[in-house]
Short mmCIF file of C-alpha atoms in Angstrom, two decimals:
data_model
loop_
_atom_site.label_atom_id
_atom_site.label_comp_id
_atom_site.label_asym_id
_atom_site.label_seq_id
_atom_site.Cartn_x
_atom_site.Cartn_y
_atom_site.Cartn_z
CA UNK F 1 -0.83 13.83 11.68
CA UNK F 2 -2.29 13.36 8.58
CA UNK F 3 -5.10 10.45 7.94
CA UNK F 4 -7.07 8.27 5.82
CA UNK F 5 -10.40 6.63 7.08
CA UNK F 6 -12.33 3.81 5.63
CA UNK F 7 -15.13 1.40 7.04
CA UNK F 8 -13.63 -2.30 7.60
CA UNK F 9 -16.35 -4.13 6.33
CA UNK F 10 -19.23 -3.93 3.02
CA UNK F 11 -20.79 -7.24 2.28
CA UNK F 12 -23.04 -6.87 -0.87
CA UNK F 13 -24.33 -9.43 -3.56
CA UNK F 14 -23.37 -10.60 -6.64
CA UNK F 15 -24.74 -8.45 -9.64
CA UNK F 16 -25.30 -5.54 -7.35
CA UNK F 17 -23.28 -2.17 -7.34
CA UNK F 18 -20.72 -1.96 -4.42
CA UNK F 19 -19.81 1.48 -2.75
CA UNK F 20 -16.43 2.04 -0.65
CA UNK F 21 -16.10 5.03 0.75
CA UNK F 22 -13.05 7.66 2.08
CA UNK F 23 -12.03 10.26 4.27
CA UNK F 24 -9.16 11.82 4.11
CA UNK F 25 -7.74 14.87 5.70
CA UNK F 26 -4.88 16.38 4.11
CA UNK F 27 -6.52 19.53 2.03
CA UNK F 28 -3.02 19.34 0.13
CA UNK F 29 -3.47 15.82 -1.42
CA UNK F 30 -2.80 16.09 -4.90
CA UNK F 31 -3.27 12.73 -6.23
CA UNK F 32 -5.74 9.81 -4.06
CA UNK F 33 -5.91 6.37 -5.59
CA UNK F 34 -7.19 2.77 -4.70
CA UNK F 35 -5.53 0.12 -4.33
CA UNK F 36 -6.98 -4.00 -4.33
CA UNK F 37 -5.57 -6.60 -2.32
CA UNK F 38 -6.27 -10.21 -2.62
CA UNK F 39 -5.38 -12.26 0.30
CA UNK F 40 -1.79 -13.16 0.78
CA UNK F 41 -0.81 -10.76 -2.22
CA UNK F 42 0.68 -7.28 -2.77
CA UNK F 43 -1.48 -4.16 -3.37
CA UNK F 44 -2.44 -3.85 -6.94
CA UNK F 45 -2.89 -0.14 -8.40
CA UNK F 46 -6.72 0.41 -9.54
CA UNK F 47 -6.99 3.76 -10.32
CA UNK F 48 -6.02 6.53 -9.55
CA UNK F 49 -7.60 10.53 -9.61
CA UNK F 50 -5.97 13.95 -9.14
CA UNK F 51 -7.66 16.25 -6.80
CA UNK F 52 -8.70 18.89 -9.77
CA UNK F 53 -10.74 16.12 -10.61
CA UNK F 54 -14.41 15.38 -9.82
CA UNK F 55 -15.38 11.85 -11.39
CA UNK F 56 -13.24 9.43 -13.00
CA UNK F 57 -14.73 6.11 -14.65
CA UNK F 58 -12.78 3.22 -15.80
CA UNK F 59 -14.55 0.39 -17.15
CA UNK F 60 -16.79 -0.97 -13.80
CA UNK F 61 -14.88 1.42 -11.44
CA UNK F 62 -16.14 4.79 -10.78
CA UNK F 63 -14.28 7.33 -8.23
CA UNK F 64 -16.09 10.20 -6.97
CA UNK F 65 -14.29 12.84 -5.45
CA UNK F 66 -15.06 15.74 -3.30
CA UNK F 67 -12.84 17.97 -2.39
CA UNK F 68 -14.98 20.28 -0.30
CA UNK F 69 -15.69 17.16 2.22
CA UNK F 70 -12.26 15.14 1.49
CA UNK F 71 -14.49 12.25 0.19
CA UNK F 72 -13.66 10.25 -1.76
CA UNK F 73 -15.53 6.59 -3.20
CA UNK F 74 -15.06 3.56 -5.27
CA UNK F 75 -18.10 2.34 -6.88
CA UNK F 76 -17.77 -1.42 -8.36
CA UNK F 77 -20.52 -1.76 -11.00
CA UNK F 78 -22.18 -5.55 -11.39
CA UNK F 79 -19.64 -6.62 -8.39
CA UNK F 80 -18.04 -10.06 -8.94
CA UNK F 81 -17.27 -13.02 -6.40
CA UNK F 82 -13.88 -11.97 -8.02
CA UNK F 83 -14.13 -8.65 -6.93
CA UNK F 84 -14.16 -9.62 -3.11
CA UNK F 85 -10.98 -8.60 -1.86
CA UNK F 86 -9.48 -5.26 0.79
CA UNK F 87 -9.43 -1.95 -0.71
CA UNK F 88 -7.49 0.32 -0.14
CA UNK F 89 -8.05 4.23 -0.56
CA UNK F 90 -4.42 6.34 -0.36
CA UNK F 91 -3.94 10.07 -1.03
CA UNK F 92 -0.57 11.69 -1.76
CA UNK F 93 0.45 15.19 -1.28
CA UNK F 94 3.20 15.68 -4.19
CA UNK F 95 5.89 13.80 -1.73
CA UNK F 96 6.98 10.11 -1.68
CA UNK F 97 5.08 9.27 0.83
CA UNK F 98 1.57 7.91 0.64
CA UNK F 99 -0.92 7.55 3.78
CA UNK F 100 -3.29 4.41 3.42
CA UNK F 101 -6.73 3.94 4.60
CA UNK F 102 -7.02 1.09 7.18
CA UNK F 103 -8.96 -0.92 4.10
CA UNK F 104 -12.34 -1.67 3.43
CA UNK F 105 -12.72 -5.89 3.18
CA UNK F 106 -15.48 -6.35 0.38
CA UNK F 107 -17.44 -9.45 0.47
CA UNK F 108 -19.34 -10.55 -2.87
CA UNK F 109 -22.30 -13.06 -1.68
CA UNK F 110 -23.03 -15.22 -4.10
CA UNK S 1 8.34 -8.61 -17.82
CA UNK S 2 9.07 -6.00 -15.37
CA UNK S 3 8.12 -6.43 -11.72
CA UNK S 4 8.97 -5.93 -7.89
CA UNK S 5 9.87 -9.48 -6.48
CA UNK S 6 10.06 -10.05 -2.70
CA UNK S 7 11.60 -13.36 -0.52
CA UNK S 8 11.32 -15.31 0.47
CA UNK S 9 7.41 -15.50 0.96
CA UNK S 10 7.32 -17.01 4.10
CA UNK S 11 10.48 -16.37 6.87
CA UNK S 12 10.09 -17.78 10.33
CA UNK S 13 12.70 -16.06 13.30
CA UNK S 14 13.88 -17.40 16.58
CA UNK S 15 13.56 -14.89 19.26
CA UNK S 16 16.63 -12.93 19.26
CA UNK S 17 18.18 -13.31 15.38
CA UNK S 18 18.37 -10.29 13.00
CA UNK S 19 16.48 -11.71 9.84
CA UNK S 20 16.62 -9.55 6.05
CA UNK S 21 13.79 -9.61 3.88
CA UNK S 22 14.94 -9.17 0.23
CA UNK S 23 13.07 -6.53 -2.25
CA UNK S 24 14.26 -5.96 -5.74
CA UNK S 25 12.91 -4.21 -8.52
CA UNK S 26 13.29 -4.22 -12.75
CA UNK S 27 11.02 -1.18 -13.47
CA UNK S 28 13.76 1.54 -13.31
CA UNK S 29 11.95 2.81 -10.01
CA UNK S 30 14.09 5.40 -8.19
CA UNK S 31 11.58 5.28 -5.42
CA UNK S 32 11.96 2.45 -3.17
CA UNK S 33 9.45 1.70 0.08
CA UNK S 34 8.93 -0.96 2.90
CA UNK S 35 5.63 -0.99 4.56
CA UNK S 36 4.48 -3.37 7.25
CA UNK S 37 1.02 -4.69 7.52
CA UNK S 38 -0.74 -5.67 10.51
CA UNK S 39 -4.44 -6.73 10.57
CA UNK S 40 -6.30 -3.84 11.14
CA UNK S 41 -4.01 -1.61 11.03
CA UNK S 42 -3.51 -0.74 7.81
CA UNK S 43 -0.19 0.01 6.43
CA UNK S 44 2.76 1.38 8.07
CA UNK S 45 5.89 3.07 6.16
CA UNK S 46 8.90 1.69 7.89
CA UNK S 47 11.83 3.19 5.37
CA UNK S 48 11.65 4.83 2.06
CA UNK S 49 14.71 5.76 -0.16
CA UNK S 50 14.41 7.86 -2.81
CA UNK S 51 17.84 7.64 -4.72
CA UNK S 52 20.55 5.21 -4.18
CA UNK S 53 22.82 5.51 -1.33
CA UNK S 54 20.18 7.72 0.33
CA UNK S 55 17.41 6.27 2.80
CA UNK S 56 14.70 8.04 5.11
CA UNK S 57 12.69 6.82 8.14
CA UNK S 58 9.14 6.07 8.02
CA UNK S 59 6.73 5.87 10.90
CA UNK S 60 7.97 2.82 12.47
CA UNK S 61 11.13 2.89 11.43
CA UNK S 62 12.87 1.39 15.52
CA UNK S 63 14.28 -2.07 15.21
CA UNK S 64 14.95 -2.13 11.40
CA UNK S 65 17.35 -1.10 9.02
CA UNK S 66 17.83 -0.63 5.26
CA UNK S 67 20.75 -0.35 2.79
CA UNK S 68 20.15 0.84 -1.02
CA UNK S 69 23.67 0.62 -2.50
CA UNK S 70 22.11 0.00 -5.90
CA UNK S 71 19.53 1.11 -7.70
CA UNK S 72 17.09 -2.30 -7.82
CA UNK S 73 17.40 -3.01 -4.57
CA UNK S 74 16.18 -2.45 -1.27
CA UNK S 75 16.55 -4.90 1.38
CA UNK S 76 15.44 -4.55 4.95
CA UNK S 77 16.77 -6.15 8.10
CA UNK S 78 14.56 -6.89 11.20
CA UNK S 79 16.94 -6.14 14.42
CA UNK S 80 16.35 -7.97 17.29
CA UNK S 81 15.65 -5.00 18.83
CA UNK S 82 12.23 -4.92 16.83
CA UNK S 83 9.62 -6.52 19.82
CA UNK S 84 6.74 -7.10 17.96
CA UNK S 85 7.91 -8.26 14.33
CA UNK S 86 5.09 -10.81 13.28
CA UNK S 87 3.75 -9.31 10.73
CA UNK S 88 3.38 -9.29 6.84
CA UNK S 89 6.08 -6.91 5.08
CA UNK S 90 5.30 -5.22 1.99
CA UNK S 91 8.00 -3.82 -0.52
CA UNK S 92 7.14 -1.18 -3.07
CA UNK S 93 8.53 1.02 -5.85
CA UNK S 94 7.38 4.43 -7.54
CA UNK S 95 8.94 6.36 -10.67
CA UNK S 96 7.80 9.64 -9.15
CA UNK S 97 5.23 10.77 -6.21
CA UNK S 98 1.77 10.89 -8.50
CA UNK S 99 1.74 7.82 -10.31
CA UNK S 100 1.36 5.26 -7.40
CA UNK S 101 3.31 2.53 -6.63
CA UNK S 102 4.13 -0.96 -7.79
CA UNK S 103 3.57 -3.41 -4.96
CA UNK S 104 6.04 -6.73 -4.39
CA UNK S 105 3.46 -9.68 -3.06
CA UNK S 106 4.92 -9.87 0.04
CA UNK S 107 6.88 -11.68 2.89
CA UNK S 108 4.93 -12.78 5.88
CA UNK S 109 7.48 -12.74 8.99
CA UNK S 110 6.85 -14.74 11.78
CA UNK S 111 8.58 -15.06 14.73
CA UNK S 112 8.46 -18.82 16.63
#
């Protein structure tokens, strides 16, 4: 079946840029987004790109997509203890369902 | 304000009881989802429904059961014929397939 892979773990320090990376492998996924979860909460929607897309940047948050490799990245510019949290990367093909990434648990040292 | 709620936040269940974890919704969502969340593991789709009266299985959809007989909500019962139910249950709610979803914060299940 169709997957989503992410690395468990990325420990960085405060100030510095922080990297979380994706594979997917559904060549139909249409739309991939990321999702932040803080513990004991719901997912929260970060941001989203669509797959005609290369590079989308939203404030500190820049996604990188490419399509050739079904790669796709968060980068978190001047990471925050705030910012420590589990990512998630998910990539829809145009049905209701979504197929999550294991999540990527960010640590921000201060 | 608009929102997904989920309860109760915590639910504990005796070996053997069916339990139902509550999800409803004020966004207008037609799109309704349960996913369950072990460590690790990611998430799981148990049920989705994507109209009222009309209901799908997910994944893991043995040992639970949905109803969606209106439009904001979508509760889900854990049978006892679930084995392994300890685990942290997520509801969510989409107006369409592209726009992502809207996440409740959650009911952590544990069974005692």
């Amino acid at each position: 079946g169709e997957d989503v892979e992410q690395s468990l773990f990325l420990s960085v320090r405060e100030g510095d840029s922080s990297v979380i990376n994706c594979t997917y492998t559904d060549s139909s996924s249409t739309y991939l987004y990321w999702y932040k979860q803080e513990p004991g909460a719901g997912l929260q929607l970060l941001t989203y790109i669509f797959s005609n897309m290369d590079m989308k940047q939203d404030q500190r948050l820049t996604v990188l997509l490419n399509k050739k490799d079904k790669h796709l990245s968060l980068r978190i510019a001047d990471t925050q203890t705030g910012d420590s949290a589990i990512y998630f990367c998910a990539a829809a093909s145009g049905t209701y369902k979504y197929i999550f990434g294991t999540g990527t648990r960010l640590k921000v040292l201060a | 304000d608009g929102g997904i709620t989920q309860s109760p936040k915590y639910l504990f269940r005796k070996e053997g009881q069916n339990v139902t974890l509550s999800c409803e919704q004020n966004l207008n969502h037609d799109a309704m989802y349960w996913y369950r969340q072990d460590p690790g593991q990611g998430l799981r789709l148990i049920y989705y429904s994507q109209i009222v009266n009309d209901f799908q299985k997910g994944d893991i959809a043995e040992g639970y059961s949905v109803s969606r007989e209106k439009k904001e909500s979508f509760p889900l019962t854990v049978t006892s014929a679930q084995k392994n139910p300890t685990a942290f249950y997520l509801c969510a709610s989409s107006i369409d397939s592209n726009y992502g979803y809207t996440f409740g914060s959650g009911t952590r299940l544990t069974v005692v």
